[in-house]
Backbone as a ProteinNet text record, in pm:
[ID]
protein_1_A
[PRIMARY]
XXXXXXXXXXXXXXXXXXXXXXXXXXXXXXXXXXXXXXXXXXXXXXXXXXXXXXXXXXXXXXXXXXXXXXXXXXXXXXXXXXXXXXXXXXXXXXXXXXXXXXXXXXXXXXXXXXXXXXXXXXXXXXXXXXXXXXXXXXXXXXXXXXXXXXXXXXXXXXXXXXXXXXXXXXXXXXXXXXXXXXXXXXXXXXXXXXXXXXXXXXXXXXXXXXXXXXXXXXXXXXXXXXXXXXXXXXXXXXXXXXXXXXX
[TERTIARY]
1882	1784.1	1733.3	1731.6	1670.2	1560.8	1427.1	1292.3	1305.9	1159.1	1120.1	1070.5	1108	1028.5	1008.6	885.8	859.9	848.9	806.3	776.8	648.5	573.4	444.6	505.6	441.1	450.3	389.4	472.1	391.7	337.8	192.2	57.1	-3.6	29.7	-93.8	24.4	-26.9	28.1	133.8	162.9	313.7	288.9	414	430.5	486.8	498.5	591.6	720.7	796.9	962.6	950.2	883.8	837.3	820.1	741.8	733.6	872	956.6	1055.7	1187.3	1153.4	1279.3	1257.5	1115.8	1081.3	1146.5	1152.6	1164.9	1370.9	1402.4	1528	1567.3	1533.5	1571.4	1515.8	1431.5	1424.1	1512.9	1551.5	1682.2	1805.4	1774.5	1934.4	1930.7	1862.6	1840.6	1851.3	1808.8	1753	1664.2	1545.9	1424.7	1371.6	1244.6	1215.7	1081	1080.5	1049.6	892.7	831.3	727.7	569.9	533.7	331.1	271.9	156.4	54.4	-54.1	-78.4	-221.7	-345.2	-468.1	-554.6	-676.1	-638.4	-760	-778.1	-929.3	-993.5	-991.6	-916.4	-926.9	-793.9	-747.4	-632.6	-612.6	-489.9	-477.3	-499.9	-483.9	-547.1	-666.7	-668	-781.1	-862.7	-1010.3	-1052.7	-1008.3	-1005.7	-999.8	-888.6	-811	-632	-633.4	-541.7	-460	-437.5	-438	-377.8	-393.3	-284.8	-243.5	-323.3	-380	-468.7	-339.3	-373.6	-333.4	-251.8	-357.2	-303.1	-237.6	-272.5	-189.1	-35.8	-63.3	111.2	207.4	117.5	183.1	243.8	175.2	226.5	348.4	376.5	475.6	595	556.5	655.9	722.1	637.9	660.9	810.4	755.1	890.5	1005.8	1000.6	1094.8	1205	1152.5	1134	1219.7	1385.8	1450.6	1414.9	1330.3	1291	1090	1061.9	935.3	837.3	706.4	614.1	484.1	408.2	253.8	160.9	67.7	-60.9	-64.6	-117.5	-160.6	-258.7	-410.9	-427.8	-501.4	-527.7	-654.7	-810.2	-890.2	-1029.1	-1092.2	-1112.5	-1221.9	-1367.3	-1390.1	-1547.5	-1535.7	-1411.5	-1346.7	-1349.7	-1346.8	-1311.4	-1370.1	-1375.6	-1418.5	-1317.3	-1324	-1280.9	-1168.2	-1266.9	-1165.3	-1100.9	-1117.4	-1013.7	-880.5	-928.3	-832.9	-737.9	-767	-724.9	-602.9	-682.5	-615.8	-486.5	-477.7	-387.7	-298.5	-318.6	-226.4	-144.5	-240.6	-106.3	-57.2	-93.4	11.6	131.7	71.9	194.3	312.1	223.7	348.4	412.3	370.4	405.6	523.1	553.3	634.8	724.7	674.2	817.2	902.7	1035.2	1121.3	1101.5	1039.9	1068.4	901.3	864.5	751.5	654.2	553.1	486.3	417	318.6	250.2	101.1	0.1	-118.1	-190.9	-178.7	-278.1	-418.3	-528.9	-663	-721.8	-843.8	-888.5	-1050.6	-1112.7	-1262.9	-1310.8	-1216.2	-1265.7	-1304.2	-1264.2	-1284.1	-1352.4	-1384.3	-1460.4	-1384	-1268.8	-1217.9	-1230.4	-1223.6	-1268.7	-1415	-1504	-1678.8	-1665.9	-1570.9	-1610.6	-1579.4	-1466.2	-1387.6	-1483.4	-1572.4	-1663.1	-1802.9	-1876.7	-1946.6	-1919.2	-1870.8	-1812.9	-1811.4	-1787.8	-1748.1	-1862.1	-1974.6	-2115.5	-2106.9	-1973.5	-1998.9	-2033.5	-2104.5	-2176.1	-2130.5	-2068.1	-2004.9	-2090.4	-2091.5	-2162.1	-2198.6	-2276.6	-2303.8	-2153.8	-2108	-1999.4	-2000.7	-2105.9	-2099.5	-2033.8	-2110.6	-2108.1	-1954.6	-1907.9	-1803.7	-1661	-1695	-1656.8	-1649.3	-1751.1	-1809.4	-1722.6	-1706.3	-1570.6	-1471	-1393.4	-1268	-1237.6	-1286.7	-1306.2	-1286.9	-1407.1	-1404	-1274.3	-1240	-1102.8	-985.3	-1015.4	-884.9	-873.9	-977.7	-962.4	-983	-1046.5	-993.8	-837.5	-756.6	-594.4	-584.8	-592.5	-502.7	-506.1	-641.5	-640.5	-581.9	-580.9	-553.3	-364.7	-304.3	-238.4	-148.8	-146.3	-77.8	22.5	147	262.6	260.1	142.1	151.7	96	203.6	161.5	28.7	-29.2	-177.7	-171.5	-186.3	-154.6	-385.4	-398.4	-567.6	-524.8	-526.5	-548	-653.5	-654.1	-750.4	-784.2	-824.9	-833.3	-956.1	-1063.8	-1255.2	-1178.9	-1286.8	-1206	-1281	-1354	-1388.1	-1293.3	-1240.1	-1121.7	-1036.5	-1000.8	-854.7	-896.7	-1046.9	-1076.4	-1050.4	-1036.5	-1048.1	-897.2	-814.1	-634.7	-598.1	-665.8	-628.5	-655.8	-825.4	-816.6	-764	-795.3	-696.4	-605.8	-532.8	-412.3	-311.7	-140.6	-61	1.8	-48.5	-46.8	-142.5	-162.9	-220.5	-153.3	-215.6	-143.2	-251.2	-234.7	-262.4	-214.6	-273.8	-251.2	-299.4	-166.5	-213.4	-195.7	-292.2	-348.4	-219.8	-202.4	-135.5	-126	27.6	109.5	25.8	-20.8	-127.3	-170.4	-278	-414.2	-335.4	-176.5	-172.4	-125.1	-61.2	-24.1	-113.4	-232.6	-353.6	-362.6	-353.1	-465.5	-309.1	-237	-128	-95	-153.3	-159.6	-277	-394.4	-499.6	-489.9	-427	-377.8	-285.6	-185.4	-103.5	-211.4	-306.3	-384.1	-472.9	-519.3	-591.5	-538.8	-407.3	-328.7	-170.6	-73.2	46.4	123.4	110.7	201.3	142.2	20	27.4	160.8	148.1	275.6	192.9	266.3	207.3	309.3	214.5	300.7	220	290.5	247.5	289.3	174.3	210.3	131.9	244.7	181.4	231.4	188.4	261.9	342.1	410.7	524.7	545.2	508.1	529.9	658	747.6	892.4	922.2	817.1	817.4	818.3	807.7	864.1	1017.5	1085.6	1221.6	1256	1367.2	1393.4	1407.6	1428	1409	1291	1213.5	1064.7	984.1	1055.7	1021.1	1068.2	1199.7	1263.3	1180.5	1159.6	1064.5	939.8	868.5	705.9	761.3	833.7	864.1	942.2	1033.5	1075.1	934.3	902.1	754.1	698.3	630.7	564.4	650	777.7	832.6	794.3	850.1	909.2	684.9	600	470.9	433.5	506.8	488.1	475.9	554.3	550.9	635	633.8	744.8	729.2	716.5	719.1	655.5	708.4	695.1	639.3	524.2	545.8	522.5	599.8	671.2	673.4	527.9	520.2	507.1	609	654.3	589.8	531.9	494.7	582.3	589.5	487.7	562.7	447.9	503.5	602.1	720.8	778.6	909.5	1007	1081.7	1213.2	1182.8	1321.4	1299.4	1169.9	1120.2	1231.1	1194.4	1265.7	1404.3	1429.5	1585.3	1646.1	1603.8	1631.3	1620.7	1529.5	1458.7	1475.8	1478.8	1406.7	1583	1666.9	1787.6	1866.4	1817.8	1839.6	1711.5	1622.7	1476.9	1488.3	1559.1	1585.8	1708.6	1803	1923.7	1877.3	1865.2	1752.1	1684.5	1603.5	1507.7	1593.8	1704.5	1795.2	1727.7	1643.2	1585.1	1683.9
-418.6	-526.5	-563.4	-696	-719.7	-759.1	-773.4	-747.1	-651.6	-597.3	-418.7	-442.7	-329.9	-360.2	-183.7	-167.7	-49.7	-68.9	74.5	90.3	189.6	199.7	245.8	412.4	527.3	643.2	672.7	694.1	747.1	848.4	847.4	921.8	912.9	824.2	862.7	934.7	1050.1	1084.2	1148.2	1147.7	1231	1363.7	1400.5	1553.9	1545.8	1677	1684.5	1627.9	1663.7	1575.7	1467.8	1389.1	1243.9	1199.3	1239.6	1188.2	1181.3	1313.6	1325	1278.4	1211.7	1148.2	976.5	976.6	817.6	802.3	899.2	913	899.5	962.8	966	825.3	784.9	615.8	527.4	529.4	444.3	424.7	562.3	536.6	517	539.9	516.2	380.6	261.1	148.8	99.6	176.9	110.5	71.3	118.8	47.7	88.1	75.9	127.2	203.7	267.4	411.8	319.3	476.8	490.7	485.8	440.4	440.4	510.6	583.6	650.5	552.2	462.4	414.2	539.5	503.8	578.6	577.3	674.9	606.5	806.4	789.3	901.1	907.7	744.8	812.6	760.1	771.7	720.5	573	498.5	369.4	297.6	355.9	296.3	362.5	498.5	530.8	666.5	594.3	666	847.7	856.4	1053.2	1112.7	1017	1084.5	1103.9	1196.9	1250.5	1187.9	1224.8	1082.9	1229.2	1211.1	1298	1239.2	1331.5	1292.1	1264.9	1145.4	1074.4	1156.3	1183.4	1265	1404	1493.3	1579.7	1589.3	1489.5	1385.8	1348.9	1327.1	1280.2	1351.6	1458	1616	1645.9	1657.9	1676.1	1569.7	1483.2	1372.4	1368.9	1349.6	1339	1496.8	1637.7	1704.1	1673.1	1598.4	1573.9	1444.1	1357.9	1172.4	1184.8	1126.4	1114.1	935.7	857.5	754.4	750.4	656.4	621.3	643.5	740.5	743.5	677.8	640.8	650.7	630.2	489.9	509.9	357.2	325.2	180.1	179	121.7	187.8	315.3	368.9	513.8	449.5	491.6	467.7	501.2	438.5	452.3	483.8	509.5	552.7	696.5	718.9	863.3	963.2	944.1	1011.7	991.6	1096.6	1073.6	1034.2	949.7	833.5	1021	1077.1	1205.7	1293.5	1316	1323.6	1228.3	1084.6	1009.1	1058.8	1022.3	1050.5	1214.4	1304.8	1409.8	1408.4	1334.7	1309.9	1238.3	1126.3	1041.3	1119.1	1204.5	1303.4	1404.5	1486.2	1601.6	1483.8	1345.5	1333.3	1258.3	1219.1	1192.7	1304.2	1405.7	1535.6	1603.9	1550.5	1611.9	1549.8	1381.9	1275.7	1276.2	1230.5	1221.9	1100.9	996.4	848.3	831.2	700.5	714	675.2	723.3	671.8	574.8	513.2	395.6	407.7	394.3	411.8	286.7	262.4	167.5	189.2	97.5	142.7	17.4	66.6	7.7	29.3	-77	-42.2	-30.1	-33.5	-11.5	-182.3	-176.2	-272.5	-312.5	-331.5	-336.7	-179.7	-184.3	-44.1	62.2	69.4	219.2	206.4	84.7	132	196	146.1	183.3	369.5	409.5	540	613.6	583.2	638.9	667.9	525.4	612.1	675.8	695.4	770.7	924.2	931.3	1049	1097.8	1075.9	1013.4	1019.9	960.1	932	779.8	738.2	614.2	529.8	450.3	322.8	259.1	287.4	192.7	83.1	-25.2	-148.1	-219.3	-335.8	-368.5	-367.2	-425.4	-382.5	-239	-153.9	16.2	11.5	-16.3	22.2	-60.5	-173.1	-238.6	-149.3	-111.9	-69.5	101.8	161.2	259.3	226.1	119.5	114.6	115.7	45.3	-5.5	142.1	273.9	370.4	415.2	438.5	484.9	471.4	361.9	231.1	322.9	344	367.8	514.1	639.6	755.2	752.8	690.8	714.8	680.9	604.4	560.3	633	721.5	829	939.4	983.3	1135.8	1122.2	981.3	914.1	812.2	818	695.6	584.9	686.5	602.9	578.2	602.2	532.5	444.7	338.3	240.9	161.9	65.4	66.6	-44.7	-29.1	-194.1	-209.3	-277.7	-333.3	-389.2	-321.3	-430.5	-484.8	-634.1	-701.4	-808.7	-875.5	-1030.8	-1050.2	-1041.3	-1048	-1161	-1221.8	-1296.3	-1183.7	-1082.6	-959.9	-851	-823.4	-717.4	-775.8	-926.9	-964.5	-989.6	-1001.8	-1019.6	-907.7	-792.2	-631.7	-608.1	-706.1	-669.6	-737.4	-852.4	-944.1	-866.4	-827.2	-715.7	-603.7	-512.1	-407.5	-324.5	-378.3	-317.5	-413.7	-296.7	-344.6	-481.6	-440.6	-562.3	-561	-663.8	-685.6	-748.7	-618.7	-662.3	-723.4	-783.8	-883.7	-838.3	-762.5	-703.3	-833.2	-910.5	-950.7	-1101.5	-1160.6	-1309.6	-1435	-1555.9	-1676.9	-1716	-1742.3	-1753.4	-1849	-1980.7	-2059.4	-2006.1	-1918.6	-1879.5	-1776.4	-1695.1	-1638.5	-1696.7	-1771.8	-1888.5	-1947.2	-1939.7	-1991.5	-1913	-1753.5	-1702	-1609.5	-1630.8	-1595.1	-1687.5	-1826.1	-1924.1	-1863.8	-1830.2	-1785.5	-1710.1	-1601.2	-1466.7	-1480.6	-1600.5	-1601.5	-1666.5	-1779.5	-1822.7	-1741.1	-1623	-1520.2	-1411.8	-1402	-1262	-1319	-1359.3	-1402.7	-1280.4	-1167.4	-1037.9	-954.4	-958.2	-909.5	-886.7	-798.4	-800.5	-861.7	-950.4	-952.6	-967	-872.8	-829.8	-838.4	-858	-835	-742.3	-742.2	-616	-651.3	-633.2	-650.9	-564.4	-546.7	-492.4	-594.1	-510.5	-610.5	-578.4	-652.6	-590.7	-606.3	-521	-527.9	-540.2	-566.4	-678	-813.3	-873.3	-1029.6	-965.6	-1114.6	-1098.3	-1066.6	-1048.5	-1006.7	-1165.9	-1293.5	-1404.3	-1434.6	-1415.6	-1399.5	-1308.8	-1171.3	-1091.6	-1142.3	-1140.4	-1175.2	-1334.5	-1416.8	-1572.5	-1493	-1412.4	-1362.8	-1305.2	-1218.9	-1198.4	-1287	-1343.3	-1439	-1593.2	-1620.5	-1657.5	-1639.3	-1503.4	-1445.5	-1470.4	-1420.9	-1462.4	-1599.3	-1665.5	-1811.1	-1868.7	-1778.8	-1812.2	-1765.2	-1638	-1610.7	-1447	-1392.1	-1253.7	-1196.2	-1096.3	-1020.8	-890.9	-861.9	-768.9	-690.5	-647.2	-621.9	-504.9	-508.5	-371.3	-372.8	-299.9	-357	-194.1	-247.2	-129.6	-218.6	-123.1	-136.2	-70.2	-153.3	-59.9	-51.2	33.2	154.1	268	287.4	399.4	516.9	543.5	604.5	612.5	679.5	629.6	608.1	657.7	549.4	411.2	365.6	252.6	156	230.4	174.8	169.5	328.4	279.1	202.9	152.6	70.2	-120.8	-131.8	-260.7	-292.7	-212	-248.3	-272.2	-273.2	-332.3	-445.5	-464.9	-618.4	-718.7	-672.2	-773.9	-779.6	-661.4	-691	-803.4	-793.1	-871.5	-1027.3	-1021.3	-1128.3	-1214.3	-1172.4	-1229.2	-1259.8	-1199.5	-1202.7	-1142.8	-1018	-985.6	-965.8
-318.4	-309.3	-447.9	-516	-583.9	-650	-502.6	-484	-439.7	-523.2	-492.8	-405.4	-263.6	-136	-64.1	-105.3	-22	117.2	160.2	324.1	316.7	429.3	438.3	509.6	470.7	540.3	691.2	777.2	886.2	916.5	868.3	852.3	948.1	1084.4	1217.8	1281.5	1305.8	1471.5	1400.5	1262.4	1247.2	1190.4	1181.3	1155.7	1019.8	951.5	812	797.2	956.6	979.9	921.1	999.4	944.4	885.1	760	664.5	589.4	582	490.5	563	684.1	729.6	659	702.7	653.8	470.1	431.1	232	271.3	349.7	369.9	435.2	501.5	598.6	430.3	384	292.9	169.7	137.1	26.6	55.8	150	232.1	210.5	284	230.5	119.1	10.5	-117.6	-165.8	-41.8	-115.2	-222.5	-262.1	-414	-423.1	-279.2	-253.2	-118	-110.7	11.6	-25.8	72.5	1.6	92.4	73.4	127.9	163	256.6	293.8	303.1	315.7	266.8	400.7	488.1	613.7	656.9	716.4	807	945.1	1012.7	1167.5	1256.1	1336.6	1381.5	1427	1418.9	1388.6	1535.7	1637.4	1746.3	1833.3	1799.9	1886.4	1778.9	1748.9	1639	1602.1	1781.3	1743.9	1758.6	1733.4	1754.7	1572.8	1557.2	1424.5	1300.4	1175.4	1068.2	947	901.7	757.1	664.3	571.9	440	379.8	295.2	181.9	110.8	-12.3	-139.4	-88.9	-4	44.2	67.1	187.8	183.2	83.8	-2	-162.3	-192.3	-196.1	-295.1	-235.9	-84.5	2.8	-36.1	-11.6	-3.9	-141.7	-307.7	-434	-444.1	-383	-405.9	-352	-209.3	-145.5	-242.8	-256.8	-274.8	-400.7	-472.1	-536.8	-602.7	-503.6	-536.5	-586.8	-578.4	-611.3	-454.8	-505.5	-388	-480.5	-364.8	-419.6	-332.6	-349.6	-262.8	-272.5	-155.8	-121.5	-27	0.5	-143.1	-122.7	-225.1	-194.5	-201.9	-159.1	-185.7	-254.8	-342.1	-497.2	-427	-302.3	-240.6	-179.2	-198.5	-119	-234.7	-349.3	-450.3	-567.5	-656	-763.2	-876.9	-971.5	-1071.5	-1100.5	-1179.8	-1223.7	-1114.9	-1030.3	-897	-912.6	-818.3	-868.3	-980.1	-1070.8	-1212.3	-1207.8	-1143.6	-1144.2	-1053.3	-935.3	-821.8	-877.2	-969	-1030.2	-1138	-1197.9	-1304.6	-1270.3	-1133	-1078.1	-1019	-899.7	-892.3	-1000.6	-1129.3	-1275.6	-1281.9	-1255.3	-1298.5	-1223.1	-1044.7	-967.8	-928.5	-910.9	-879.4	-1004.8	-926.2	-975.2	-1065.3	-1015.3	-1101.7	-1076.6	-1188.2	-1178.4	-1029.3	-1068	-866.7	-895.3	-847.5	-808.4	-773	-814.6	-723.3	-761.7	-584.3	-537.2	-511.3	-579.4	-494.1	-457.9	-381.8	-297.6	-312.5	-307.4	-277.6	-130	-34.2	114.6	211.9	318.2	379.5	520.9	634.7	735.9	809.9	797.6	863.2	835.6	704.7	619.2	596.4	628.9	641	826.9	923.5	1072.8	1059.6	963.7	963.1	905.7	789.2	698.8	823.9	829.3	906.7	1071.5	1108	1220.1	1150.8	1075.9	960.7	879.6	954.7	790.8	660.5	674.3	482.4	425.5	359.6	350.2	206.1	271.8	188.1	102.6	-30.1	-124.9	-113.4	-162.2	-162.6	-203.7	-213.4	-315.5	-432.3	-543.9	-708.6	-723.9	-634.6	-659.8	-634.2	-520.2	-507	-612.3	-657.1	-782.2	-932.2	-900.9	-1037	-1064.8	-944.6	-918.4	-926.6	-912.3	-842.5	-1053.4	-1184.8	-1250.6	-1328.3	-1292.9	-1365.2	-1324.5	-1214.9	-1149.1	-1213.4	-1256.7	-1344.7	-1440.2	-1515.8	-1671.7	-1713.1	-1592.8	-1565	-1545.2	-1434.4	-1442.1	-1564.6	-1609.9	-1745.3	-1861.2	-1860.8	-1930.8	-1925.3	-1811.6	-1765.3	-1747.3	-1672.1	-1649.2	-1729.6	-1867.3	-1928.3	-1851	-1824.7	-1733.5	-1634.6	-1527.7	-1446.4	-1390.6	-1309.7	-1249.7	-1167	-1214.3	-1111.5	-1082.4	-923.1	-817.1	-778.7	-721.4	-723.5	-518.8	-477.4	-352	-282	-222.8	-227	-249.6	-119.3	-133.2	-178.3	-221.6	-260.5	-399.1	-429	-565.2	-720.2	-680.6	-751.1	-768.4	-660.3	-654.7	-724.8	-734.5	-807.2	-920.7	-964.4	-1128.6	-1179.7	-1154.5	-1170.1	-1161.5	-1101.6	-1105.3	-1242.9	-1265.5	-1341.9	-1459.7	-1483.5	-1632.1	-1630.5	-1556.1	-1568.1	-1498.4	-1434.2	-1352.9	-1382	-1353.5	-1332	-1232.9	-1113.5	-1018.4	-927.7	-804.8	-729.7	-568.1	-479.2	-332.8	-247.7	-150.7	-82.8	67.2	158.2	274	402.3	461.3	551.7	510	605	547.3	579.6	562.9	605.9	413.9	494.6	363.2	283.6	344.5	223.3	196.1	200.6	120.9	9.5	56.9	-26.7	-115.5	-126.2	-215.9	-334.6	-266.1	-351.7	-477.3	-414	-417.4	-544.9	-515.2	-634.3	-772.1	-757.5	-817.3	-923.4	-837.3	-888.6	-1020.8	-945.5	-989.8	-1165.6	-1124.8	-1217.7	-1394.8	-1261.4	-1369.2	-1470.1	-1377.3	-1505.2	-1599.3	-1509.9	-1607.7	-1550.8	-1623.3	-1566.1	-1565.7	-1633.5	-1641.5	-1534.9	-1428.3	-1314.9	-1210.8	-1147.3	-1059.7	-916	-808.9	-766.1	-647.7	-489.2	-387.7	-276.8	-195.5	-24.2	52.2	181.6	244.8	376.3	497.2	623	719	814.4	1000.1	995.3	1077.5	1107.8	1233.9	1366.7	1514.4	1567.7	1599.4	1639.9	1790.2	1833	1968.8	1933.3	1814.7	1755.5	1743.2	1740.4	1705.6	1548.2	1529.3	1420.1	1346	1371.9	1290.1	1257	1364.5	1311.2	1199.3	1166.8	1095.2	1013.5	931.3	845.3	779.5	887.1	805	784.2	782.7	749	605.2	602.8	474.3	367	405.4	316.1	308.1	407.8	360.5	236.3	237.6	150.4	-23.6	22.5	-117.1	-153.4	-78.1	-87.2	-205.8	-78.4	-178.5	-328	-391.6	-478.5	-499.5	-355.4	-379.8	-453.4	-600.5	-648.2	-603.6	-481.4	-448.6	-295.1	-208.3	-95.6	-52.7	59	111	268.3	336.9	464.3	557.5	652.3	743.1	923.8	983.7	1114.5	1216.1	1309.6	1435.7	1570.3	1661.3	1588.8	1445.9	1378	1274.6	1283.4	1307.7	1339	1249.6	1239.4	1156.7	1233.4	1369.3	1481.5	1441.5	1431.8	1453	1322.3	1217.3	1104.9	1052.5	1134.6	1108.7	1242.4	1348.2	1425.4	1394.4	1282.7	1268.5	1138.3	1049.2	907.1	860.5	856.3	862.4	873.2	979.6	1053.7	993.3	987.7	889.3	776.4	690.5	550.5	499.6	620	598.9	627.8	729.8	735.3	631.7	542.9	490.6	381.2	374.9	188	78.4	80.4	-7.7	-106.6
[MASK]
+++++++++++++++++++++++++++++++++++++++++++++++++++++++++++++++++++++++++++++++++++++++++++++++++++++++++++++++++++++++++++++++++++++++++++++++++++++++++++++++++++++++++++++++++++++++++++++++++++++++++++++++++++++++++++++++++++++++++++++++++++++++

């Protein structure tokens, strides 16, 4: 493939198999490796199961001959030097470099937090982290990669100064269009990528136009998670949608 197009790890409901089958179905493909989303409660029913993040990492980074990382982690979950520390064990164990995505948190990770009583900053605060976070990895971290995800037009001022790129989870191809136009206008050496569900009860022409969509608006770069999370799911689907789209 000649757009980089990850796939999301299946972290609700899975086991260790899973993960390292999902790292195996993806190179087999070619993609250009797996991401860790960053959540505390299960994806359909709050008190079912979900693998911590950075844990996963560690697992997955010995397994993974390609690229792992995080999409994104929560800059309200962690401390800037935490962060920082997670980003240079996993420079330290992948094979190729990894990726970390962050996140200042969104209506789902405030419902997961307090359920959990842990209490979501105001937004500046949580701005004002995602920012120290930035510039802890980059310290502790030189080589690696930093994606900003996030539609706020604050979160993408914060991709635009200091990160590598900026993802865009979700949303109708106009606005992302806009909102990559935007993007290009404040920092043109941003990378800039999308990332959605993809329900495999649509047909596979339908999948394949959501993603070539997204290109066609200004995505260099993909990240492409299937429900349900499984990795039958993907090596049944993610085949026929990649061919599809002509990535």
């Amino acid at each position: 493939m000649n757009l980089p197009v990850w796939t999301v790890l299946p972290l609700f409901q899975s086991s260790p198999r899973e993960l390292t089958g999902m790292v195996r179905e993806s190179e087999s493909l070619g993609l250009t490796g797996v991401l860790a989303t960053d959540h505390l409660a299960g994806w359909r029913r709050p008190d079912s199961a979900v693998l911590e993040a950075t844990t996963a990492l560690g697992m997955v980074a010995a397994a993974a001959e390609r690229r792992v990382g995080s999409l994104v982690l929560q800059t309200t979950l962690r401390s800037p030097s935490y962060t920082a520390n997670v980003a240079g064990t996993l420079a330290a164990i992948c094979r190729a470099p990894p990726l970390i995505g962050l996140g200042v948190g969104d209506s789902r990770s405030r419902a997961e937090s307090n359920r959990l009583g842990i209490a979501l900053p105001p937004f500046p605060e949580r701005l004002r982290l995602m920012r120290e976070t930035i510039a802890a990895v980059r310290a502790r971290a030189p080589g690696v990669e930093i994606w900003v995800g996030g539609w706020s037009r604050e979160v993408r001022e914060v991709a635009a100064e200091q990160a590598d790129g900026w993802n865009a989870w979700g949303g109708e191809p106009a606005a992302f269009e806009v909102a990559v136009d935007q993007m290009k206008k404040m920092n043109p050496s941003v990378i800039v990528s999308w990332g959605g569900l993809l329900d495999t009860a649509c047909s596979v022409d339908t999948l394949g136009r959501t993603l070539s969509r997204r290109v066609d608006a200004g995505a260099q770069a993909l990240v492409v998670a299937l429900t349900p999370p499984r990795v039958a799911t993907f090596r049944r689907w993610a085949p026929a949608i990649f061919n599809h789209a002509a990535l």
